[in-house]
mmCIF file of N, CA, C and O in Angstrom:
data_model
loop_
_atom_site.group_PDB
_atom_site.id
_atom_site.type_symbol
_atom_site.label_atom_id
_atom_site.label_comp_id
_atom_site.label_asym_id
_atom_site.label_seq_id
_atom_site.Cartn_x
_atom_site.Cartn_y
_atom_site.Cartn_z
ATOM 1 N N MET A 24 8.586 4.097 -13.745
ATOM 2 C CA MET A 24 8.771 4.430 -12.347
ATOM 3 C C MET A 24 9.567 3.305 -11.680
ATOM 4 O O MET A 24 9.237 2.136 -11.828
ATOM 5 N N SER A 25 10.594 3.673 -10.938
ATOM 6 C CA SER A 25 11.434 2.663 -10.286
ATOM 7 C C SER A 25 10.746 2.112 -9.035
ATOM 8 O O SER A 25 9.826 2.732 -8.492
ATOM 9 N N ASN A 26 11.224 0.969 -8.578
ATOM 10 C CA ASN A 26 10.674 0.370 -7.362
ATOM 11 C C ASN A 26 10.817 1.318 -6.181
ATOM 12 O O ASN A 26 9.917 1.422 -5.347
ATOM 13 N N GLU A 27 11.952 2.015 -6.107
ATOM 14 C CA GLU A 27 12.191 2.950 -5.012
ATOM 15 C C GLU A 27 11.183 4.099 -5.046
ATOM 16 O O GLU A 27 10.694 4.538 -3.999
ATOM 17 N N GLU A 28 10.872 4.585 -6.236
ATOM 18 C CA GLU A 28 9.889 5.664 -6.375
ATOM 19 C C GLU A 28 8.494 5.190 -5.957
ATOM 20 O O GLU A 28 7.745 5.936 -5.315
ATOM 21 N N ILE A 29 8.153 3.970 -6.317
ATOM 22 C CA ILE A 29 6.858 3.407 -5.937
ATOM 23 C C ILE A 29 6.765 3.303 -4.415
ATOM 24 O O ILE A 29 5.772 3.723 -3.809
ATOM 25 N N ILE A 30 7.801 2.764 -3.795
ATOM 26 C CA ILE A 30 7.820 2.617 -2.332
ATOM 27 C C ILE A 30 7.741 3.981 -1.658
ATOM 28 O O ILE A 30 7.016 4.156 -0.667
ATOM 29 N N GLU A 31 8.447 4.957 -2.198
ATOM 30 C CA GLU A 31 8.399 6.303 -1.628
ATOM 31 C C GLU A 31 6.987 6.880 -1.702
ATOM 32 O O GLU A 31 6.494 7.473 -0.740
ATOM 33 N N LYS A 32 6.313 6.703 -2.840
ATOM 34 C CA LYS A 32 4.930 7.184 -2.980
ATOM 35 C C LYS A 32 4.003 6.486 -1.990
ATOM 36 O O LYS A 32 3.139 7.118 -1.381
ATOM 37 N N ILE A 33 4.176 5.178 -1.826
ATOM 38 C CA ILE A 33 3.358 4.432 -0.873
ATOM 39 C C ILE A 33 3.579 4.977 0.537
ATOM 40 O O ILE A 33 2.622 5.270 1.261
ATOM 41 N N ASN A 34 4.840 5.120 0.924
ATOM 42 C CA ASN A 34 5.142 5.627 2.266
ATOM 43 C C ASN A 34 4.571 7.023 2.468
ATOM 44 O O ASN A 34 4.057 7.332 3.546
ATOM 45 N N ASP A 35 4.642 7.856 1.436
ATOM 46 C CA ASP A 35 4.110 9.218 1.533
ATOM 47 C C ASP A 35 2.607 9.207 1.797
ATOM 48 O O ASP A 35 2.119 9.903 2.681
ATOM 49 N N PHE A 36 1.856 8.407 1.036
ATOM 50 C CA PHE A 36 0.411 8.443 1.276
ATOM 51 C C PHE A 36 0.024 7.726 2.570
ATOM 52 O O PHE A 36 -0.973 8.075 3.187
ATOM 53 N N LEU A 37 0.821 6.750 3.009
ATOM 54 C CA LEU A 37 0.514 6.129 4.297
ATOM 55 C C LEU A 37 0.687 7.118 5.444
ATOM 56 O O LEU A 37 -0.124 7.153 6.363
ATOM 57 N N THR A 38 1.727 7.934 5.365
ATOM 58 C CA THR A 38 1.944 8.914 6.434
ATOM 59 C C THR A 38 0.992 10.101 6.315
ATOM 60 O O THR A 38 0.468 10.575 7.323
ATOM 61 N N ASP A 39 0.734 10.558 5.090
ATOM 62 C CA ASP A 39 -0.118 11.736 4.900
ATOM 63 C C ASP A 39 -1.607 11.424 5.043
ATOM 64 O O ASP A 39 -2.322 12.109 5.768
ATOM 65 N N GLU A 40 -2.072 10.409 4.347
ATOM 66 C CA GLU A 40 -3.503 10.110 4.301
ATOM 67 C C GLU A 40 -3.986 9.279 5.494
ATOM 68 O O GLU A 40 -5.119 9.422 5.933
ATOM 69 N N PHE A 41 -3.122 8.408 5.993
ATOM 70 C CA PHE A 41 -3.546 7.463 7.030
ATOM 71 C C PHE A 41 -2.847 7.694 8.364
ATOM 72 O O PHE A 41 -3.021 6.909 9.300
ATOM 73 N N GLU A 42 -2.037 8.753 8.434
ATOM 74 C CA GLU A 42 -1.378 9.181 9.662
ATOM 75 C C GLU A 42 -0.569 8.065 10.333
ATOM 76 O O GLU A 42 -0.564 7.930 11.552
ATOM 77 N N VAL A 43 0.102 7.271 9.520
ATOM 78 C CA VAL A 43 0.979 6.224 10.038
ATOM 79 C C VAL A 43 2.321 6.861 10.357
ATOM 80 O O VAL A 43 2.860 7.637 9.560
ATOM 81 N N ASP A 44 2.858 6.540 11.523
ATOM 82 C CA ASP A 44 4.162 7.047 11.927
ATOM 83 C C ASP A 44 5.219 6.511 10.952
ATOM 84 O O ASP A 44 5.319 5.287 10.772
ATOM 85 N N PRO A 45 5.991 7.398 10.324
ATOM 86 C CA PRO A 45 6.993 6.926 9.347
ATOM 87 C C PRO A 45 7.962 5.879 9.909
ATOM 88 O O PRO A 45 8.391 4.988 9.183
ATOM 89 N N SER A 46 8.267 5.957 11.180
ATOM 90 C CA SER A 46 9.196 4.979 11.769
ATOM 91 C C SER A 46 8.566 3.588 11.881
ATOM 92 O O SER A 46 9.270 2.598 12.053
ATOM 93 N N ALA A 47 7.242 3.505 11.776
ATOM 94 C CA ALA A 47 6.550 2.209 11.852
ATOM 95 C C ALA A 47 6.476 1.510 10.502
ATOM 96 O O ALA A 47 6.113 0.337 10.437
ATOM 97 N N ILE A 48 6.819 2.227 9.444
ATOM 98 C CA ILE A 48 6.718 1.652 8.102
ATOM 99 C C ILE A 48 8.030 0.949 7.759
ATOM 100 O O ILE A 48 8.962 1.543 7.240
ATOM 101 N N LYS A 49 8.058 -0.331 8.108
ATOM 102 C CA LYS A 49 9.221 -1.172 7.821
ATOM 103 C C LYS A 49 8.732 -2.389 7.046
ATOM 104 O O LYS A 49 7.664 -2.935 7.358
ATOM 105 N N PRO A 50 9.478 -2.818 6.043
ATOM 106 C CA PRO A 50 9.020 -3.920 5.184
ATOM 107 C C PRO A 50 8.587 -5.172 5.943
ATOM 108 O O PRO A 50 7.631 -5.832 5.551
ATOM 109 N N GLU A 51 9.251 -5.494 7.038
ATOM 110 C CA GLU A 51 8.949 -6.730 7.761
ATOM 111 C C GLU A 51 7.757 -6.608 8.718
ATOM 112 O O GLU A 51 7.260 -7.607 9.227
ATOM 113 N N ASN A 52 7.258 -5.396 8.934
ATOM 114 C CA ASN A 52 6.145 -5.203 9.872
ATOM 115 C C ASN A 52 4.832 -5.726 9.301
ATOM 116 O O ASN A 52 4.606 -5.694 8.097
ATOM 117 N N ASN A 53 3.963 -6.170 10.211
ATOM 118 C CA ASN A 53 2.648 -6.655 9.832
ATOM 119 C C ASN A 53 1.830 -5.509 9.260
ATOM 120 O O ASN A 53 1.712 -4.451 9.880
ATOM 121 N N LEU A 54 1.267 -5.721 8.093
ATOM 122 C CA LEU A 54 0.529 -4.668 7.385
ATOM 123 C C LEU A 54 -0.681 -4.190 8.185
ATOM 124 O O LEU A 54 -0.831 -2.997 8.443
ATOM 125 N N LYS A 55 -1.532 -5.116 8.608
ATOM 126 C CA LYS A 55 -2.765 -4.737 9.297
ATOM 127 C C LYS A 55 -2.486 -4.076 10.638
ATOM 128 O O LYS A 55 -3.123 -3.094 10.995
ATOM 129 N N GLU A 56 -1.528 -4.610 11.386
ATOM 130 C CA GLU A 56 -1.206 -4.022 12.696
ATOM 131 C C GLU A 56 -0.581 -2.641 12.546
ATOM 132 O O GLU A 56 -0.908 -1.724 13.298
ATOM 133 N N THR A 57 0.301 -2.485 11.596
ATOM 134 C CA THR A 57 0.995 -1.210 11.407
ATOM 135 C C THR A 57 0.034 -0.120 10.951
ATOM 136 O O THR A 57 0.067 0.999 11.466
ATOM 137 N N LEU A 58 -0.821 -0.459 10.006
ATOM 138 C CA LEU A 58 -1.731 0.546 9.466
ATOM 139 C C LEU A 58 -2.968 0.747 10.336
ATOM 140 O O LEU A 58 -3.576 1.812 10.290
ATOM 141 N N ALA A 59 -3.330 -0.269 11.119
ATOM 142 C CA ALA A 59 -4.509 -0.205 11.990
ATOM 143 C C ALA A 59 -5.733 0.319 11.242
ATOM 144 O O ALA A 59 -6.401 1.249 11.669
ATOM 145 N N LEU A 60 -6.012 -0.296 10.101
ATOM 146 C CA LEU A 60 -7.110 0.153 9.252
ATOM 147 C C LEU A 60 -8.388 -0.621 9.560
ATOM 148 O O LEU A 60 -8.353 -1.833 9.747
ATOM 149 N N ASP A 61 -9.503 0.113 9.574
ATOM 150 C CA ASP A 61 -10.790 -0.567 9.648
ATOM 151 C C ASP A 61 -11.298 -0.759 8.217
ATOM 152 O O ASP A 61 -10.625 -0.397 7.252
ATOM 153 N N SER A 62 -12.483 -1.315 8.076
ATOM 154 C CA SER A 62 -12.978 -1.638 6.732
ATOM 155 C C SER A 62 -13.156 -0.390 5.866
ATOM 156 O O SER A 62 -12.914 -0.436 4.655
ATOM 157 N N LEU A 63 -13.560 0.719 6.454
ATOM 158 C CA LEU A 63 -13.695 1.956 5.668
ATOM 159 C C LEU A 63 -12.334 2.490 5.224
ATOM 160 O O LEU A 63 -12.198 3.014 4.120
ATOM 161 N N ASP A 64 -11.340 2.329 6.099
ATOM 162 C CA ASP A 64 -9.985 2.757 5.733
ATOM 163 C C ASP A 64 -9.455 1.948 4.547
ATOM 164 O O ASP A 64 -8.733 2.473 3.709
ATOM 165 N N TYR A 65 -9.808 0.661 4.492
ATOM 166 C CA TYR A 65 -9.373 -0.162 3.358
ATOM 167 C C TYR A 65 -9.964 0.360 2.052
ATOM 168 O O TYR A 65 -9.292 0.367 1.021
ATOM 169 N N ILE A 66 -11.193 0.824 2.107
ATOM 170 C CA ILE A 66 -11.806 1.419 0.916
ATOM 171 C C ILE A 66 -11.035 2.672 0.516
ATOM 172 O O ILE A 66 -10.713 2.864 -0.660
ATOM 173 N N ASP A 67 -10.703 3.502 1.492
ATOM 174 C CA ASP A 67 -9.908 4.702 1.212
ATOM 175 C C ASP A 67 -8.543 4.332 0.640
ATOM 176 O O ASP A 67 -8.049 4.982 -0.284
ATOM 177 N N LEU A 68 -7.933 3.290 1.190
ATOM 178 C CA LEU A 68 -6.626 2.844 0.707
ATOM 179 C C LEU A 68 -6.715 2.403 -0.752
ATOM 180 O O LEU A 68 -5.858 2.760 -1.571
ATOM 181 N N VAL A 69 -7.753 1.668 -1.091
ATOM 182 C CA VAL A 69 -7.958 1.232 -2.479
ATOM 183 C C VAL A 69 -8.090 2.443 -3.394
ATOM 184 O O VAL A 69 -7.473 2.504 -4.469
ATOM 185 N N VAL A 70 -8.867 3.432 -2.981
ATOM 186 C CA VAL A 70 -9.060 4.642 -3.782
ATOM 187 C C VAL A 70 -7.727 5.363 -3.996
ATOM 188 O O VAL A 70 -7.400 5.788 -5.115
ATOM 189 N N VAL A 71 -6.943 5.491 -2.941
ATOM 190 C CA VAL A 71 -5.644 6.175 -3.053
ATOM 191 C C VAL A 71 -4.701 5.399 -3.976
ATOM 192 O O VAL A 71 -4.025 5.987 -4.829
ATOM 193 N N ILE A 72 -4.662 4.083 -3.839
ATOM 194 C CA ILE A 72 -3.803 3.260 -4.713
ATOM 195 C C ILE A 72 -4.226 3.430 -6.166
ATOM 196 O O ILE A 72 -3.393 3.658 -7.041
ATOM 197 N N GLU A 73 -5.537 3.319 -6.417
ATOM 198 C CA GLU A 73 -6.025 3.406 -7.793
ATOM 199 C C GLU A 73 -5.750 4.777 -8.403
ATOM 200 O O GLU A 73 -5.359 4.878 -9.566
ATOM 201 N N SER A 74 -5.922 5.834 -7.628
ATOM 202 C CA SER A 74 -5.695 7.175 -8.180
ATOM 203 C C SER A 74 -4.206 7.497 -8.319
ATOM 204 O O SER A 74 -3.811 8.191 -9.250
ATOM 205 N N THR A 75 -3.386 6.964 -7.428
ATOM 206 C CA THR A 75 -1.950 7.239 -7.480
ATOM 207 C C THR A 75 -1.251 6.447 -8.572
ATOM 208 O O THR A 75 -0.392 6.972 -9.282
ATOM 209 N N PHE A 76 -1.629 5.178 -8.713
ATOM 210 C CA PHE A 76 -0.901 4.277 -9.614
ATOM 211 C C PHE A 76 -1.686 3.846 -10.847
ATOM 212 O O PHE A 76 -1.168 3.101 -11.678
ATOM 213 N N SER A 77 -2.929 4.277 -10.968
ATOM 214 C CA SER A 77 -3.750 4.029 -12.166
ATOM 215 C C SER A 77 -3.936 2.550 -12.500
ATOM 216 O O SER A 77 -3.739 2.129 -13.636
ATOM 217 N N PHE A 78 -4.289 1.755 -11.516
ATOM 218 C CA PHE A 78 -4.714 0.384 -11.774
ATOM 219 C C PHE A 78 -5.827 0.031 -10.804
ATOM 220 O O PHE A 78 -5.958 0.646 -9.760
ATOM 221 N N LYS A 79 -6.640 -0.933 -11.185
ATOM 222 C CA LYS A 79 -7.765 -1.361 -10.357
ATOM 223 C C LYS A 79 -7.305 -2.368 -9.308
ATOM 224 O O LYS A 79 -6.513 -3.262 -9.597
ATOM 225 N N VAL A 80 -7.831 -2.208 -8.105
ATOM 226 C CA VAL A 80 -7.524 -3.104 -6.993
ATOM 227 C C VAL A 80 -8.770 -3.923 -6.680
ATOM 228 O O VAL A 80 -9.861 -3.377 -6.594
ATOM 229 N N LYS A 81 -8.578 -5.227 -6.528
ATOM 230 C CA LYS A 81 -9.675 -6.093 -6.104
ATOM 231 C C LYS A 81 -9.531 -6.309 -4.602
ATOM 232 O O LYS A 81 -8.423 -6.556 -4.115
ATOM 233 N N PRO A 82 -10.618 -6.244 -3.854
ATOM 234 C CA PRO A 82 -10.529 -6.438 -2.402
ATOM 235 C C PRO A 82 -9.833 -7.742 -2.004
ATOM 236 O O PRO A 82 -9.083 -7.773 -1.033
ATOM 237 N N GLU A 83 -10.043 -8.790 -2.786
ATOM 238 C CA GLU A 83 -9.418 -10.072 -2.448
ATOM 239 C C GLU A 83 -7.896 -10.048 -2.596
ATOM 240 O O GLU A 83 -7.201 -10.913 -2.071
ATOM 241 N N ASP A 84 -7.367 -9.043 -3.316
ATOM 242 C CA ASP A 84 -5.916 -8.918 -3.451
ATOM 243 C C ASP A 84 -5.241 -8.723 -2.099
ATOM 244 O O ASP A 84 -4.079 -9.073 -1.920
ATOM 245 N N PHE A 85 -5.971 -8.153 -1.140
ATOM 246 C CA PHE A 85 -5.395 -7.890 0.179
ATOM 247 C C PHE A 85 -5.338 -9.138 1.058
ATOM 248 O O PHE A 85 -4.614 -9.150 2.048
ATOM 249 N N SER A 86 -6.087 -10.171 0.707
ATOM 250 C CA SER A 86 -6.185 -11.335 1.586
ATOM 251 C C SER A 86 -4.844 -12.030 1.826
ATOM 252 O O SER A 86 -4.607 -12.554 2.904
ATOM 253 N N GLY A 87 -3.971 -12.034 0.847
ATOM 254 C CA GLY A 87 -2.688 -12.709 1.009
ATOM 255 C C GLY A 87 -1.574 -11.834 1.545
ATOM 256 O O GLY A 87 -0.465 -12.311 1.759
ATOM 257 N N MET A 88 -1.848 -10.573 1.772
ATOM 258 C CA MET A 88 -0.807 -9.650 2.234
ATOM 259 C C MET A 88 -0.660 -9.712 3.745
ATOM 260 O O MET A 88 -1.609 -9.472 4.475
ATOM 261 N N LYS A 89 0.538 -10.046 4.172
ATOM 262 C CA LYS A 89 0.814 -10.106 5.611
ATOM 263 C C LYS A 89 1.688 -8.934 6.060
ATOM 264 O O LYS A 89 1.450 -8.346 7.102
ATOM 265 N N THR A 90 2.701 -8.621 5.264
ATOM 266 C CA THR A 90 3.668 -7.592 5.671
ATOM 267 C C THR A 90 3.577 -6.369 4.747
ATOM 268 O O THR A 90 2.961 -6.419 3.682
ATOM 269 N N ILE A 91 4.211 -5.318 5.184
ATOM 270 C CA ILE A 91 4.278 -4.115 4.353
ATOM 271 C C ILE A 91 5.045 -4.426 3.067
ATOM 272 O O ILE A 91 4.704 -3.930 1.997
ATOM 273 N N GLU A 92 6.048 -5.286 3.159
ATOM 274 C CA GLU A 92 6.783 -5.685 1.956
ATOM 275 C C GLU A 92 5.870 -6.382 0.948
ATOM 276 O O GLU A 92 5.982 -6.163 -0.258
ATOM 277 N N ASP A 93 4.943 -7.224 1.428
ATOM 278 C CA ASP A 93 3.964 -7.860 0.534
ATOM 279 C C ASP A 93 3.155 -6.789 -0.203
ATOM 280 O O ASP A 93 2.875 -6.923 -1.394
ATOM 281 N N PHE A 94 2.775 -5.752 0.519
ATOM 282 C CA PHE A 94 2.015 -4.646 -0.058
ATOM 283 C C PHE A 94 2.848 -3.925 -1.113
ATOM 284 O O PHE A 94 2.378 -3.666 -2.222
ATOM 285 N N TYR A 95 4.101 -3.601 -0.770
ATOM 286 C CA TYR A 95 5.007 -2.977 -1.753
ATOM 287 C C TYR A 95 5.089 -3.835 -3.012
ATOM 288 O O TYR A 95 4.979 -3.325 -4.124
ATOM 289 N N ASN A 96 5.343 -5.132 -2.821
ATOM 290 C CA ASN A 96 5.531 -6.036 -3.961
ATOM 291 C C ASN A 96 4.284 -6.122 -4.830
ATOM 292 O O ASN A 96 4.376 -6.181 -6.058
ATOM 293 N N TYR A 97 3.123 -6.121 -4.195
ATOM 294 C CA TYR A 97 1.855 -6.135 -4.935
ATOM 295 C C TYR A 97 1.753 -4.911 -5.837
ATOM 296 O O TYR A 97 1.475 -5.030 -7.035
ATOM 297 N N VAL A 98 1.978 -3.731 -5.262
ATOM 298 C CA VAL A 98 1.857 -2.492 -6.037
ATOM 299 C C VAL A 98 2.921 -2.450 -7.132
ATOM 300 O O VAL A 98 2.626 -2.126 -8.285
ATOM 301 N N ILE A 99 4.146 -2.807 -6.810
ATOM 302 C CA ILE A 99 5.240 -2.813 -7.794
ATOM 303 C C ILE A 99 4.887 -3.741 -8.965
ATOM 304 O O ILE A 99 5.039 -3.381 -10.126
ATOM 305 N N GLN A 100 4.398 -4.935 -8.641
ATOM 306 C CA GLN A 100 4.042 -5.903 -9.694
ATOM 307 C C GLN A 100 2.925 -5.346 -10.582
ATOM 308 O O GLN A 100 2.986 -5.459 -11.809
ATOM 309 N N LYS A 101 1.912 -4.731 -9.978
ATOM 310 C CA LYS A 101 0.803 -4.172 -10.753
ATOM 311 C C LYS A 101 1.252 -3.020 -11.631
ATOM 312 O O LYS A 101 0.862 -2.913 -12.793
ATOM 313 N N VAL A 102 2.087 -2.139 -11.083
ATOM 314 C CA VAL A 102 2.574 -0.976 -11.852
ATOM 315 C C VAL A 102 3.434 -1.470 -13.018
ATOM 316 O O VAL A 102 3.298 -0.975 -14.148
ATOM 317 N N ASN A 103 4.294 -2.424 -12.774
ATOM 318 C CA ASN A 103 5.190 -2.919 -13.816
ATOM 319 C C ASN A 103 4.489 -3.763 -14.878
ATOM 320 O O ASN A 103 5.027 -3.954 -15.954
ATOM 321 N N SER A 104 3.294 -4.272 -14.577
ATOM 322 C CA SER A 104 2.589 -5.106 -15.552
ATOM 323 C C SER A 104 1.628 -4.296 -16.422
ATOM 324 O O SER A 104 0.988 -4.851 -17.309
ATOM 325 N N LYS A 105 1.524 -3.003 -16.174
ATOM 326 C CA LYS A 105 0.629 -2.163 -16.982
ATOM 327 C C LYS A 105 1.177 -1.954 -18.372
ATOM 328 O O LYS A 105 2.335 -1.882 -18.606
#
């Protein structure tokens, strides 16, 4: 799967599952502010990532993510290391 395909899948589930406005999904935007997720939403996000990309997510993996690009890079790195 190419990086572009991974990013497209991420954007699709952010807009479909989490009702994020597609125009708000920009790599430089703050992840937490853009997604406006509470703690339960983070659990849902982990479930969607794991089912979509078939890898396990550790909650602490999110601690270093500041931007949407950080999130993209995390998923891309995990998918490519499988």
